[in-house]
């Protein structure tokens, strides 16, 4: 559904600049598919980035090969630790037959026809929804194949031989006569040759890199030795550093402020007001922070959200008992079946607000140049959106905004925002000081925790009916919570009162239940919310899969057998469930003090089953000892990366269910750092096994699908260990009670 909305979004695209004497290969998104293009850049950077004639497709490179043979892949997808750069590099290097050690990847922006996310209908350049491999799978392979064909043609021309006699291996072209040369030798000439009208992609049997479990990430060494550069590392001549003072309550505005004491502090350059608060600008971070401590602000809280968590959750509990405001799914007549069911089971589940808590707090760098171009360094997850909004703030056209797409220390959805957030805020600060110097706006962890954009809080009320044979015949799920899409650029996604991100994972259960109803009541709360890693499935999968175990118990059936009885034999869901059960030895008794739980969930086109094994200390506390995961994500481009993402998703999901929570008191967020917001500690991370289902289907998502099943799998195991259902998140609330 998301792509249909994005097809209607049109934003100006900025120009892409590149240096001279480079061989460029580009793939353009067209109405009928992909067209491969290239050109040799002229000596003039301006000429190299000229706007195409009206009606022509804007050209933008996917691959650059320079004179020394270095291959640079220009990624349409944003790298935030999920490995999209590595995956896209693998696609190009495979078809190009490049030397993996010569590969580098840089973020690219500014050309919608070339870089638009195909999974979003090509209407915007954006990274999200675990679509990086989906949007890159064909066009980046074609770009690599076209580059290879042109290099071979150039070598054949130089050597006076048949191109079919030339082989390519690890960046070297060779001929049986003994002639050979690297990519750099032929790059310039290749750029003068015709682009192949069609390129033949390798057969899977010929792949050396795609699907190679031994292939390590090209950027691992840089991350290990600290040389990888993030926005927090950006340093520009005369650059100033700014920190923010945001209101304590959401919706509050600046009424007045006194910065006289702050301006007296050595190193403080200025204190300015922005639409979202007060910025303290210093020569360096320490001066800005000390200045911030000296500023006093009076807030206008007339329109602020002043309800605390207890009030909000009490309201949600009342609402969930009433009929839903909208219906997302209705199959058969669940109410009629409940009336004649042999057993009816009911339960409610509560989920708190959650922070994204990425390792690198939000930041951006803004600089206005003498030629009127605005440059912004940052984690540009929605490039066109940020480009246009930044231009609007600065008073320049979008094509005058140049985005430097930086690698980012995590996002989990936090940098994919509708209003430009910290990027726009950085431009506001730079503008407020007259653009007299570059400004790095760096949020502290407290800014990150207090300034909003959380996974929404939800309450679910579920009801199930089983017949005399133990068959599940009726199912009802009423969900209460905030809409992520409403009042944003994507509110067109909300149809008939249903925000799809609120019900995904609930309104598409894979089980054959003849009578199902899924209802939604959307609340109006002033707490800013946003998608959070695996979005709706973070709560819907937990509620459904935990409740399903309760139903299986009431029916007197094994949880795995019960699920399989409602799944199509041979389906992806049945396959991963059987694989997980086999690898976890589900049928084999566990040692005393160990307990298992199972869950399965589909999200972002992939299906993951997880079996958690827990122990208890006898005092009501549990420890997750082992998790066995089976995943069908289509073809695994980088199997090692797939395993890493599932492992990371399991840790991320565990962290949320065991102890993470954003709570509010009278509208103010209680947590400010990792002393009160408690992510998973390393000693709580279980041993994880990931088993990938072999598939010839195109790749589907993997950055998020590992998250949804872990919570219910652990909750189901914990019930066996403790004899207590854990229905209120985080578990610490129930386990410590």
XYZ file of C-alpha atoms in Angstrom:
737
model
C 0.000 0.000 0.000
C 2.803 2.413 0.766
C 4.090 2.586 -2.828
C 0.670 3.689 -4.130
C 0.736 6.767 -1.950
C 4.319 7.626 -2.767
C 3.596 7.561 -6.486
C 1.701 10.806 -5.996
C 4.590 12.607 -4.302
C 6.670 14.852 -6.539
C 9.620 16.743 -5.106
C 12.393 18.660 -6.879
C 15.626 16.761 -7.352
C 19.059 18.321 -6.865
C 21.912 17.802 -9.283
C 24.597 15.209 -8.727
C 28.176 16.340 -9.159
C 31.125 14.081 -9.925
C 34.772 14.620 -10.741
C 36.220 14.507 -14.245
C 37.717 11.565 -16.123
C 35.533 8.924 -14.593
C 33.640 6.184 -16.357
C 30.016 6.302 -15.239
C 27.307 3.735 -15.665
C 23.724 4.596 -14.785
C 20.395 2.822 -14.767
C 17.282 4.923 -15.232
C 13.844 4.026 -13.963
C 11.355 4.267 -16.838
C 7.744 3.437 -17.297
C 8.662 0.153 -18.970
C 11.698 -0.872 -16.953
C 15.318 0.148 -16.765
C 17.566 1.839 -19.345
C 21.318 1.664 -18.941
C 23.202 4.892 -19.701
C 26.705 6.300 -19.406
C 28.846 9.219 -20.321
C 32.384 10.456 -19.910
C 32.392 13.501 -17.696
C 33.856 16.623 -19.220
C 36.463 18.754 -17.548
C 33.770 21.139 -16.413
C 31.856 20.024 -13.311
C 29.007 22.309 -14.333
C 28.750 20.710 -17.754
C 28.935 17.276 -16.170
C 25.777 17.918 -14.182
C 23.723 19.873 -16.674
C 19.990 19.487 -16.443
C 18.795 17.251 -19.323
C 16.535 18.589 -21.996
C 12.836 18.619 -21.268
C 11.364 15.150 -21.456
C 14.742 13.423 -21.188
C 15.588 11.168 -18.300
C 18.052 12.762 -15.898
C 21.308 10.820 -15.923
C 22.931 9.742 -12.723
C 25.711 7.212 -12.185
C 25.509 3.974 -10.321
C 29.129 2.948 -10.850
C 32.342 4.940 -11.161
C 35.619 3.372 -12.252
C 38.641 5.635 -12.073
C 42.067 5.461 -13.660
C 43.609 3.278 -10.973
C 40.804 0.726 -11.196
C 38.957 1.692 -8.038
C 35.253 0.926 -8.275
C 32.893 3.268 -6.456
C 29.258 2.297 -6.230
C 26.837 5.191 -5.754
C 24.017 3.927 -3.591
C 20.452 5.117 -3.832
C 19.933 3.608 -0.384
C 20.987 5.103 2.925
C 23.438 3.147 5.117
C 22.580 3.106 8.806
C 24.254 -0.124 9.819
C 21.839 -2.506 8.111
C 24.317 -3.364 5.355
C 22.558 -1.877 2.326
C 25.843 -0.517 0.953
C 27.404 -3.950 1.204
C 24.471 -5.636 -0.498
C 24.364 -3.162 -3.374
C 28.144 -3.400 -3.799
C 27.775 -7.166 -4.019
C 25.256 -6.867 -6.855
C 27.521 -4.569 -8.869
C 30.769 -6.407 -8.150
C 29.228 -9.752 -9.087
C 28.191 -8.685 -12.571
C 31.257 -6.507 -13.066
C 33.641 -9.250 -11.891
C 35.396 -6.626 -9.807
C 38.070 -7.176 -7.202
C 36.162 -6.944 -3.891
C 39.121 -5.193 -2.263
C 38.772 -2.260 -4.687
C 35.094 -1.646 -3.904
C 33.813 1.414 -2.089
C 30.288 2.778 -1.730
C 29.045 6.322 -1.321
C 25.569 7.674 -0.734
C 23.991 9.452 -3.687
C 21.098 11.871 -3.951
C 19.528 14.383 -6.263
C 18.184 12.387 -9.186
C 14.743 10.925 -8.706
C 14.456 9.004 -12.018
C 17.680 7.164 -11.223
C 17.472 6.850 -7.459
C 13.743 6.646 -6.760
C 12.888 3.650 -4.605
C 11.199 1.157 -6.931
C 9.407 -0.412 -3.975
C 7.843 3.020 -3.333
C 6.698 3.267 -6.936
C 9.820 5.255 -7.859
C 8.093 8.419 -6.623
C 10.701 9.304 -4.008
C 14.220 8.413 -2.984
C 13.972 6.889 0.432
C 15.293 4.066 2.533
C 12.835 2.163 4.674
C 10.500 -0.772 4.888
C 13.468 -3.130 4.460
C 13.393 -2.411 0.714
C 17.060 -1.783 -0.090
C 17.629 -5.087 -1.886
C 14.138 -5.034 -3.380
C 14.745 -1.692 -5.066
C 18.353 -2.493 -6.045
C 18.222 -6.129 -7.118
C 17.822 -5.658 -10.868
C 19.096 -2.190 -11.709
C 22.428 -2.430 -9.886
C 23.172 -5.821 -11.400
C 22.388 -4.396 -14.835
C 24.663 -1.440 -14.159
C 27.527 -3.779 -13.273
C 26.882 -5.963 -16.300
C 26.797 -2.968 -18.649
C 30.069 -1.637 -17.250
C 31.708 -5.031 -17.705
C 30.508 -5.333 -21.308
C 31.865 -1.894 -22.171
C 35.213 -2.561 -20.539
C 35.487 -5.809 -22.480
C 34.612 -4.012 -25.721
C 37.296 -1.397 -25.028
C 39.924 -4.067 -24.369
C 38.901 -6.007 -27.499
C 39.302 -2.857 -29.584
C 42.744 -2.075 -28.136
C 44.003 -5.620 -28.544
C 42.344 -6.321 -31.905
C 40.707 -9.496 -30.617
C 37.204 -10.922 -30.368
C 35.430 -9.708 -27.245
C 34.093 -13.228 -26.659
C 37.665 -14.416 -26.084
C 38.238 -12.029 -23.164
C 37.679 -13.138 -19.594
C 37.256 -10.910 -16.565
C 38.228 -11.873 -13.043
C 38.769 -9.715 -9.973
C 39.114 -6.487 -11.929
C 41.490 -7.826 -14.581
C 40.661 -8.439 -18.253
C 42.648 -11.250 -19.901
C 43.060 -12.824 -23.346
C 44.535 -16.249 -24.216
C 47.339 -14.436 -26.074
C 48.671 -13.293 -22.730
C 47.412 -9.731 -22.964
C 45.818 -8.370 -19.783
C 44.933 -5.122 -18.116
C 42.995 -3.762 -15.164
C 39.726 -1.851 -15.243
C 41.489 1.493 -14.967
C 43.411 0.864 -18.184
C 40.230 0.718 -20.253
C 37.819 2.951 -18.328
C 38.292 6.078 -20.441
C 37.974 4.278 -23.758
C 34.994 2.243 -22.560
C 33.140 5.478 -21.938
C 33.390 6.373 -25.635
C 31.753 3.154 -26.817
C 28.054 2.478 -27.394
C 26.068 1.357 -24.394
C 24.831 -2.209 -24.877
C 21.132 -2.201 -25.710
C 20.661 -5.260 -23.550
C 22.912 -6.979 -21.073
C 22.919 -10.599 -20.070
C 23.010 -11.176 -16.346
C 24.879 -14.102 -14.846
C 23.139 -17.333 -14.055
C 23.029 -18.214 -10.348
C 25.391 -21.119 -11.014
C 28.053 -18.582 -12.037
C 27.774 -16.354 -8.988
C 30.865 -15.912 -6.891
C 29.755 -13.133 -4.547
C 25.961 -13.222 -4.435
C 24.972 -15.832 -1.867
C 28.578 -16.285 -0.692
C 28.482 -16.971 3.060
C 32.201 -16.243 3.390
C 32.051 -12.744 1.891
C 32.766 -10.156 4.582
C 31.527 -6.579 4.575
C 33.747 -4.228 2.626
C 33.561 -1.649 5.435
C 34.292 -3.924 8.408
C 37.903 -2.816 8.811
C 37.003 0.888 8.794
C 34.393 0.325 11.475
C 36.796 -1.728 13.577
C 39.676 0.758 13.399
C 37.514 3.855 13.857
C 38.209 5.467 10.501
C 34.618 5.213 9.241
C 33.107 8.687 9.047
C 29.679 9.633 10.367
C 27.906 12.969 10.640
C 29.198 13.334 14.185
C 32.726 13.255 12.712
C 32.192 16.032 10.142
C 34.636 18.938 10.554
C 34.581 21.995 8.295
C 36.678 25.171 8.392
C 35.292 27.678 10.945
C 32.469 25.290 11.824
C 30.383 26.084 14.906
C 28.528 23.578 17.073
C 24.957 24.038 18.272
C 22.872 22.244 20.883
C 19.134 22.549 21.423
C 16.806 23.390 24.272
C 13.465 21.804 23.480
C 10.281 22.295 25.511
C 9.594 19.818 28.286
C 6.037 19.328 27.072
C 5.069 18.366 23.536
C 3.279 21.226 21.832
C 4.755 23.946 24.068
C 6.344 27.012 22.453
C 8.924 29.582 23.466
C 7.345 32.480 25.320
C 10.561 34.258 26.284
C 14.156 33.438 27.158
C 17.162 35.014 28.859
C 20.547 34.152 27.371
C 22.648 36.894 28.982
C 24.495 34.491 31.289
C 25.087 32.046 28.458
C 26.555 34.671 26.163
C 29.078 35.546 28.854
C 30.535 32.035 28.791
C 33.792 31.703 26.875
C 33.256 29.964 23.546
C 29.532 30.718 23.280
C 28.969 32.501 19.973
C 25.207 33.056 19.939
C 21.871 31.965 21.378
C 18.983 31.980 18.891
C 15.354 30.996 18.736
C 14.095 28.430 16.227
C 10.557 27.152 15.566
C 11.223 24.205 17.889
C 13.135 25.810 20.720
C 16.358 27.597 21.576
C 19.748 26.851 20.004
C 22.996 27.617 21.792
C 25.835 28.033 19.303
C 29.433 27.630 20.412
C 32.923 27.298 19.106
C 32.792 23.681 20.237
C 30.431 21.212 21.883
C 31.532 21.879 25.473
C 30.969 25.614 25.198
C 27.530 25.046 23.667
C 26.522 22.658 26.453
C 27.760 24.965 29.208
C 25.906 27.808 27.536
C 22.744 25.747 27.384
C 22.891 25.195 31.128
C 22.904 28.977 31.652
C 19.858 29.789 29.492
C 16.473 30.268 31.151
C 13.344 29.757 29.058
C 9.706 30.497 29.775
C 7.372 28.252 27.809
C 3.860 28.820 26.548
C 2.201 25.522 27.430
C -1.369 26.418 26.501
C -1.483 23.921 23.625
C 0.769 21.282 25.165
C 0.005 17.622 25.855
C -0.151 17.343 29.664
C -1.439 13.821 30.176
C 0.855 11.229 31.690
C 1.201 7.544 30.915
C -1.245 6.440 33.594
C -3.973 8.716 32.239
C -3.341 7.700 28.637
C -3.279 3.972 29.318
C -6.401 4.235 31.451
C -8.131 5.913 28.511
C -6.880 3.186 26.161
C -8.175 0.444 28.490
C -11.601 2.059 28.479
C -11.630 2.490 24.705
C -10.603 -1.095 23.964
C -13.700 -2.358 25.803
C -15.960 -0.425 23.448
C -16.729 -1.223 19.803
C -13.869 -0.210 17.485
C -14.140 3.056 15.581
C -13.146 1.329 12.319
C -12.874 -2.210 10.987
C -9.727 -3.310 9.163
C -10.798 -6.884 8.452
C -14.040 -8.788 8.700
C -14.328 -12.388 7.544
C -17.458 -14.350 8.329
C -19.362 -13.706 11.545
C -17.085 -13.930 14.569
C -19.749 -12.852 17.051
C -22.111 -15.625 15.972
C -19.328 -18.188 16.331
C -18.408 -16.928 19.808
C -22.009 -17.538 20.871
C -21.821 -21.236 20.005
C -18.107 -21.937 20.650
C -17.141 -24.704 23.072
C -14.611 -22.367 24.680
C -14.050 -18.621 24.496
C -10.697 -17.159 25.528
C -10.032 -13.463 26.119
C -6.924 -11.431 26.925
C -5.601 -7.882 26.690
C -2.067 -6.664 25.993
C -0.380 -3.329 26.689
C 2.585 -1.789 24.888
C 4.414 1.399 25.960
C 5.972 4.187 23.938
C 9.477 3.213 22.818
C 12.472 5.330 21.824
C 14.644 4.451 18.846
C 17.787 5.000 20.942
C 20.258 4.726 18.047
C 23.928 4.769 18.969
C 24.530 8.092 17.180
C 22.117 10.783 18.421
C 20.516 12.974 15.767
C 22.703 15.543 14.029
C 23.201 17.483 10.817
C 25.628 20.050 9.392
C 24.504 23.026 7.295
C 26.635 25.445 5.246
C 25.616 28.188 2.844
C 28.184 28.791 0.118
C 29.039 32.052 -1.628
C 27.433 30.805 -4.844
C 24.085 30.406 -3.069
C 24.173 26.635 -2.761
C 23.193 25.109 0.567
C 25.118 22.013 1.612
C 23.823 19.641 4.273
C 25.634 16.684 5.773
C 23.456 14.156 7.559
C 21.524 10.922 7.684
C 19.269 11.654 4.741
C 16.803 8.797 4.852
C 14.170 10.688 2.790
C 16.385 12.744 0.500
C 13.863 14.604 -1.687
C 11.775 15.515 1.344
C 14.723 17.000 3.210
C 16.065 18.730 0.123
C 12.842 20.600 -0.502
C 12.154 21.469 3.133
C 15.707 22.695 3.703
C 15.487 24.850 0.604
C 12.211 26.335 1.801
C 13.767 27.315 5.135
C 16.888 28.772 3.543
C 14.978 30.550 0.790
C 16.710 28.725 -2.069
C 15.383 26.410 -4.761
C 15.575 22.681 -4.040
C 18.113 22.171 -6.835
C 20.403 24.542 -4.942
C 20.442 22.185 -1.951
C 23.232 19.629 -2.060
C 22.899 16.689 0.278
C 25.930 14.793 1.555
C 24.502 11.398 2.449
C 26.475 10.292 5.488
C 26.641 6.869 7.046
C 24.751 6.877 10.302
C 25.132 5.040 13.582
C 21.625 3.597 13.537
C 18.157 4.859 12.760
C 15.518 2.147 13.270
C 13.094 4.526 11.539
C 14.069 7.650 13.475
C 15.672 9.519 10.561
C 12.782 8.777 8.186
C 10.676 11.765 9.142
C 8.060 13.806 7.343
C 9.167 17.277 8.437
C 12.950 17.049 8.010
C 13.416 17.146 11.784
C 17.070 17.721 12.750
C 18.054 18.508 9.131
C 15.586 21.394 8.951
C 16.461 22.401 12.501
C 20.151 22.716 11.544
C 19.242 24.994 8.628
C 17.090 27.118 10.942
C 20.040 27.565 13.314
C 22.462 28.411 10.496
C 19.963 30.903 9.089
C 19.417 32.483 12.502
C 23.121 33.375 12.688
C 23.065 34.744 9.160
C 24.790 31.728 7.586
C 28.059 33.321 8.678
C 29.644 29.918 9.381
C 28.903 26.218 8.931
C 26.844 24.873 11.829
C 26.816 21.354 13.191
C 23.680 20.767 15.201
C 24.339 17.884 17.573
C 21.603 16.515 19.782
C 22.601 15.043 23.113
C 21.166 11.734 24.300
C 18.723 13.696 26.444
C 17.499 15.592 23.374
C 17.106 12.267 21.627
C 15.032 10.777 24.455
C 12.949 13.846 25.297
C 12.197 15.369 21.901
C 9.693 12.817 20.686
C 9.123 10.460 17.752
C 8.363 7.240 19.579
C 6.851 3.891 18.706
C 3.215 4.528 19.667
C 1.698 3.005 22.790
C -1.033 0.457 22.108
C -3.593 -1.699 23.855
C -5.007 -4.874 22.269
C -8.090 -6.782 23.326
C -8.302 -10.265 21.818
C -10.999 -12.882 21.870
C -10.980 -16.386 20.380
C -13.481 -19.209 20.088
C -12.704 -22.914 19.661
C -15.109 -25.712 18.814
C -15.471 -29.181 20.361
C -12.665 -30.558 18.191
C -10.193 -27.905 19.307
C -10.367 -25.936 16.072
C -10.008 -22.147 16.180
C -13.226 -20.886 14.585
C -13.460 -17.231 15.605
C -10.977 -14.431 16.289
C -11.360 -10.786 17.244
C -8.617 -8.199 17.799
C -9.420 -4.613 18.808
C -6.386 -2.295 18.672
C -6.232 1.133 20.340
C -3.392 3.566 19.664
C -2.090 6.567 17.750
C -1.751 6.839 13.998
C 1.722 7.326 12.569
C 0.432 8.446 9.172
C -2.285 10.911 10.231
C -1.485 14.622 9.947
C 1.618 13.925 7.859
C 2.490 13.888 4.164
C 1.335 10.265 4.152
C -2.121 10.768 5.641
C -3.555 9.678 2.305
C -2.660 6.181 3.441
C -5.326 6.379 6.143
C -8.461 4.943 4.538
C -11.819 4.664 6.298
C -10.184 5.372 9.635
C -7.523 2.686 9.217
C -3.835 3.541 9.412
C -2.189 0.470 7.830
C 0.818 0.784 10.127
C -1.456 0.302 13.140
C -2.939 -2.988 11.954
C -0.238 -4.589 9.797
C 0.522 -8.042 11.128
C -2.984 -8.247 12.632
C -5.198 -7.878 9.575
C -3.135 -10.307 7.473
C -2.667 -13.293 9.778
C -1.591 -16.324 7.732
C -3.783 -18.749 9.663
C -6.962 -20.279 8.260
C -9.477 -18.874 10.723
C -12.912 -18.766 9.087
C -14.307 -15.900 11.162
C -12.013 -12.939 11.868
C -12.530 -9.332 12.845
C -9.785 -6.751 13.339
C -10.899 -3.356 14.647
C -9.021 -0.137 15.250
C -9.664 2.889 17.425
C -7.211 5.691 16.728
C -6.496 8.097 19.567
C -5.712 11.810 19.448
C -2.669 12.326 21.666
C -0.047 15.064 21.442
C 2.948 12.746 21.819
C 4.906 12.672 18.503
C 5.101 9.136 17.099
C 6.962 7.492 14.248
C 7.652 4.106 12.753
C 10.011 2.010 14.826
C 11.912 -1.026 13.613
C 9.268 -3.375 12.132
C 6.528 -0.804 12.827
C 3.069 -2.296 13.447
C 4.321 -5.852 13.743
C 6.167 -4.885 16.922
C 2.877 -5.082 18.800
C 0.496 -6.988 16.521
C 2.744 -10.051 16.235
C 3.258 -10.122 19.989
C -0.448 -9.938 20.749
C -1.447 -12.481 18.095
C 1.308 -15.037 18.650
C 1.161 -14.922 22.449
C -2.610 -15.175 22.453
C -2.423 -18.028 19.945
C -0.453 -20.036 22.519
C -3.199 -19.394 25.048
C -5.738 -20.685 22.545
C -3.600 -23.761 21.805
C -3.424 -24.520 25.510
C -7.195 -24.171 25.869
C -7.584 -26.572 22.936
C -5.130 -29.019 24.487
C -2.812 -28.874 21.485
C 0.902 -28.454 20.912
C 1.726 -24.844 19.885
C 3.717 -25.845 16.784
C 1.205 -28.486 15.668
C -1.664 -26.060 16.294
C -0.096 -23.409 14.066
C 0.768 -25.885 11.319
C -2.814 -27.144 11.281
C -3.921 -23.661 10.194
C -1.155 -23.049 7.646
C -1.159 -24.095 4.018
C 1.193 -27.102 3.683
C 4.331 -26.102 1.810
C 3.722 -22.395 2.386
C 6.570 -20.106 3.429
C 5.101 -19.880 6.917
C 4.854 -23.638 7.322
C 8.355 -24.108 5.918
C 10.091 -21.723 8.311
C 8.099 -23.010 11.270
C 9.060 -26.607 10.520
C 12.694 -25.627 9.995
C 12.877 -23.723 13.283
C 11.206 -26.593 15.140
C 13.606 -29.096 13.584
C 16.747 -27.089 14.400
C 15.549 -26.345 17.936
C 14.633 -30.027 18.430
C 11.135 -29.037 19.506
C 10.073 -32.639 20.085
C 13.083 -33.398 22.289
C 12.659 -32.820 26.053
C 14.734 -30.024 27.529
C 16.940 -30.315 30.618
C 15.234 -29.448 33.886
C 14.818 -25.692 34.310
C 14.700 -24.943 30.579
C 11.533 -23.988 28.688
C 10.683 -23.275 25.037
C 8.318 -20.908 23.271
C 7.556 -20.376 19.592
C 6.303 -17.555 17.383
C 6.129 -16.755 13.686
C 5.591 -13.477 11.851
C 5.630 -12.092 8.338
C 6.779 -8.537 7.767
C 8.288 -6.635 4.839
C 7.887 -9.598 2.517
C 9.839 -12.032 4.707
C 8.731 -14.757 7.097
C 10.590 -15.532 10.317
C 9.944 -18.225 12.906
C 11.764 -18.129 16.216
C 11.965 -20.575 19.091
C 13.226 -19.160 22.356
C 14.679 -21.196 25.180
C 14.578 -19.637 28.645
C 15.639 -20.517 32.171
C 14.464 -19.182 35.510
C 16.382 -18.426 38.680
C 13.527 -19.592 40.874
C 12.777 -16.052 42.027
C 10.458 -15.101 39.210
C 13.202 -13.898 36.859
C 13.935 -15.383 33.452
C 16.973 -15.473 31.231
C 16.796 -16.073 27.492
C 19.443 -18.701 26.861
C 19.045 -19.583 23.199
C 17.068 -18.512 20.139
C 16.731 -20.572 16.977
C 15.467 -18.588 13.991
C 14.431 -19.711 10.527
C 13.976 -17.068 7.847
C 12.660 -16.926 4.305
C 13.777 -13.595 2.855
C 13.934 -14.667 -0.749
C 17.409 -14.993 -2.180
C 20.010 -14.082 0.431
C 22.442 -11.736 -1.327
C 24.734 -11.664 1.700
C 23.950 -14.652 3.953
C 26.322 -13.440 6.650
C 24.544 -10.093 6.640
C 21.144 -11.775 6.784
C 22.236 -13.642 9.891
C 23.617 -10.451 11.399
C 20.355 -8.605 10.831
C 18.258 -11.377 12.349
C 20.642 -11.580 15.309
C 20.484 -7.813 15.718
C 16.701 -7.830 15.377
C 16.457 -10.433 18.114
C 18.610 -8.320 20.424
C 16.624 -5.211 19.534
C 13.279 -6.907 20.141
C 14.452 -8.515 23.372
C 15.642 -5.150 24.621
C 12.186 -3.701 24.089
C 10.170 -6.430 25.773
C 12.438 -6.953 28.757
C 12.996 -3.437 29.994
C 12.521 -0.519 27.582
C 9.772 2.042 28.106
C 9.154 5.720 27.537
C 6.783 6.951 30.235
C 5.348 10.400 30.866
C 4.460 12.277 34.030
C 2.069 15.180 33.465
C 3.129 15.159 29.813
C 6.886 15.203 30.426
C 9.086 12.248 29.426
C 10.652 10.567 32.439
C 13.644 8.946 30.716
C 16.627 10.955 29.510
C 19.494 8.519 29.137
C 20.425 4.879 29.450
C 20.244 4.930 33.232
C 16.426 4.977 33.081
C 15.851 3.795 29.514
C 17.515 0.408 29.753
C 18.561 -1.370 26.554
C 19.655 -4.976 26.640
C 23.004 -5.529 28.336
C 25.504 -7.818 26.657
C 25.237 -10.491 29.348
C 21.516 -10.816 28.598
C 22.030 -11.553 24.900
C 21.251 -15.209 24.148
C 23.048 -17.573 21.817
C 21.382 -17.208 18.414
C 21.214 -19.603 15.484
C 19.887 -18.366 12.159
C 18.854 -20.791 9.425
C 18.086 -19.361 5.989
C 15.594 -21.069 3.700
C 17.124 -21.564 0.258
C 15.148 -19.555 -2.283
C 15.320 -18.533 -5.912
C 12.839 -15.695 -5.387
C 14.085 -12.097 -5.512
C 15.289 -10.704 -2.173
C 12.733 -9.402 0.306
C 13.242 -7.417 3.516
C 15.625 -8.454 6.266
C 16.523 -5.371 8.341
C 13.314 -5.581 10.378
C 11.634 -9.032 10.188
C 13.774 -10.554 12.940
C 12.183 -8.270 15.548
C 8.469 -9.272 15.721
C 8.713 -12.990 16.658
C 11.175 -12.705 19.546
C 8.816 -11.072 22.059
C 6.005 -13.615 21.795
C 8.432 -16.550 21.596
C 10.004 -15.474 24.887
C 6.631 -14.706 26.473
C 5.366 -18.161 25.531
C 8.464 -19.794 27.005
C 8.234 -17.619 30.127
C 4.692 -18.815 30.726
C 5.924 -22.394 30.855
C 8.699 -21.356 33.233
C 6.659 -19.153 35.559
C 3.065 -20.220 35.052
C 2.205 -16.571 34.438
C 1.141 -14.837 31.250
C 3.168 -11.720 30.479
C 0.807 -9.336 28.753
C 2.104 -5.923 29.827
C 5.305 -4.581 28.286
C 8.036 -4.360 29.355
C 8.276 -7.687 31.180
C 10.125 -6.001 34.045
C 6.764 -4.630 35.191
C 5.372 -8.140 35.635
C 8.545 -9.985 36.627
C 9.382 -7.536 39.405
C 5.827 -7.486 40.745
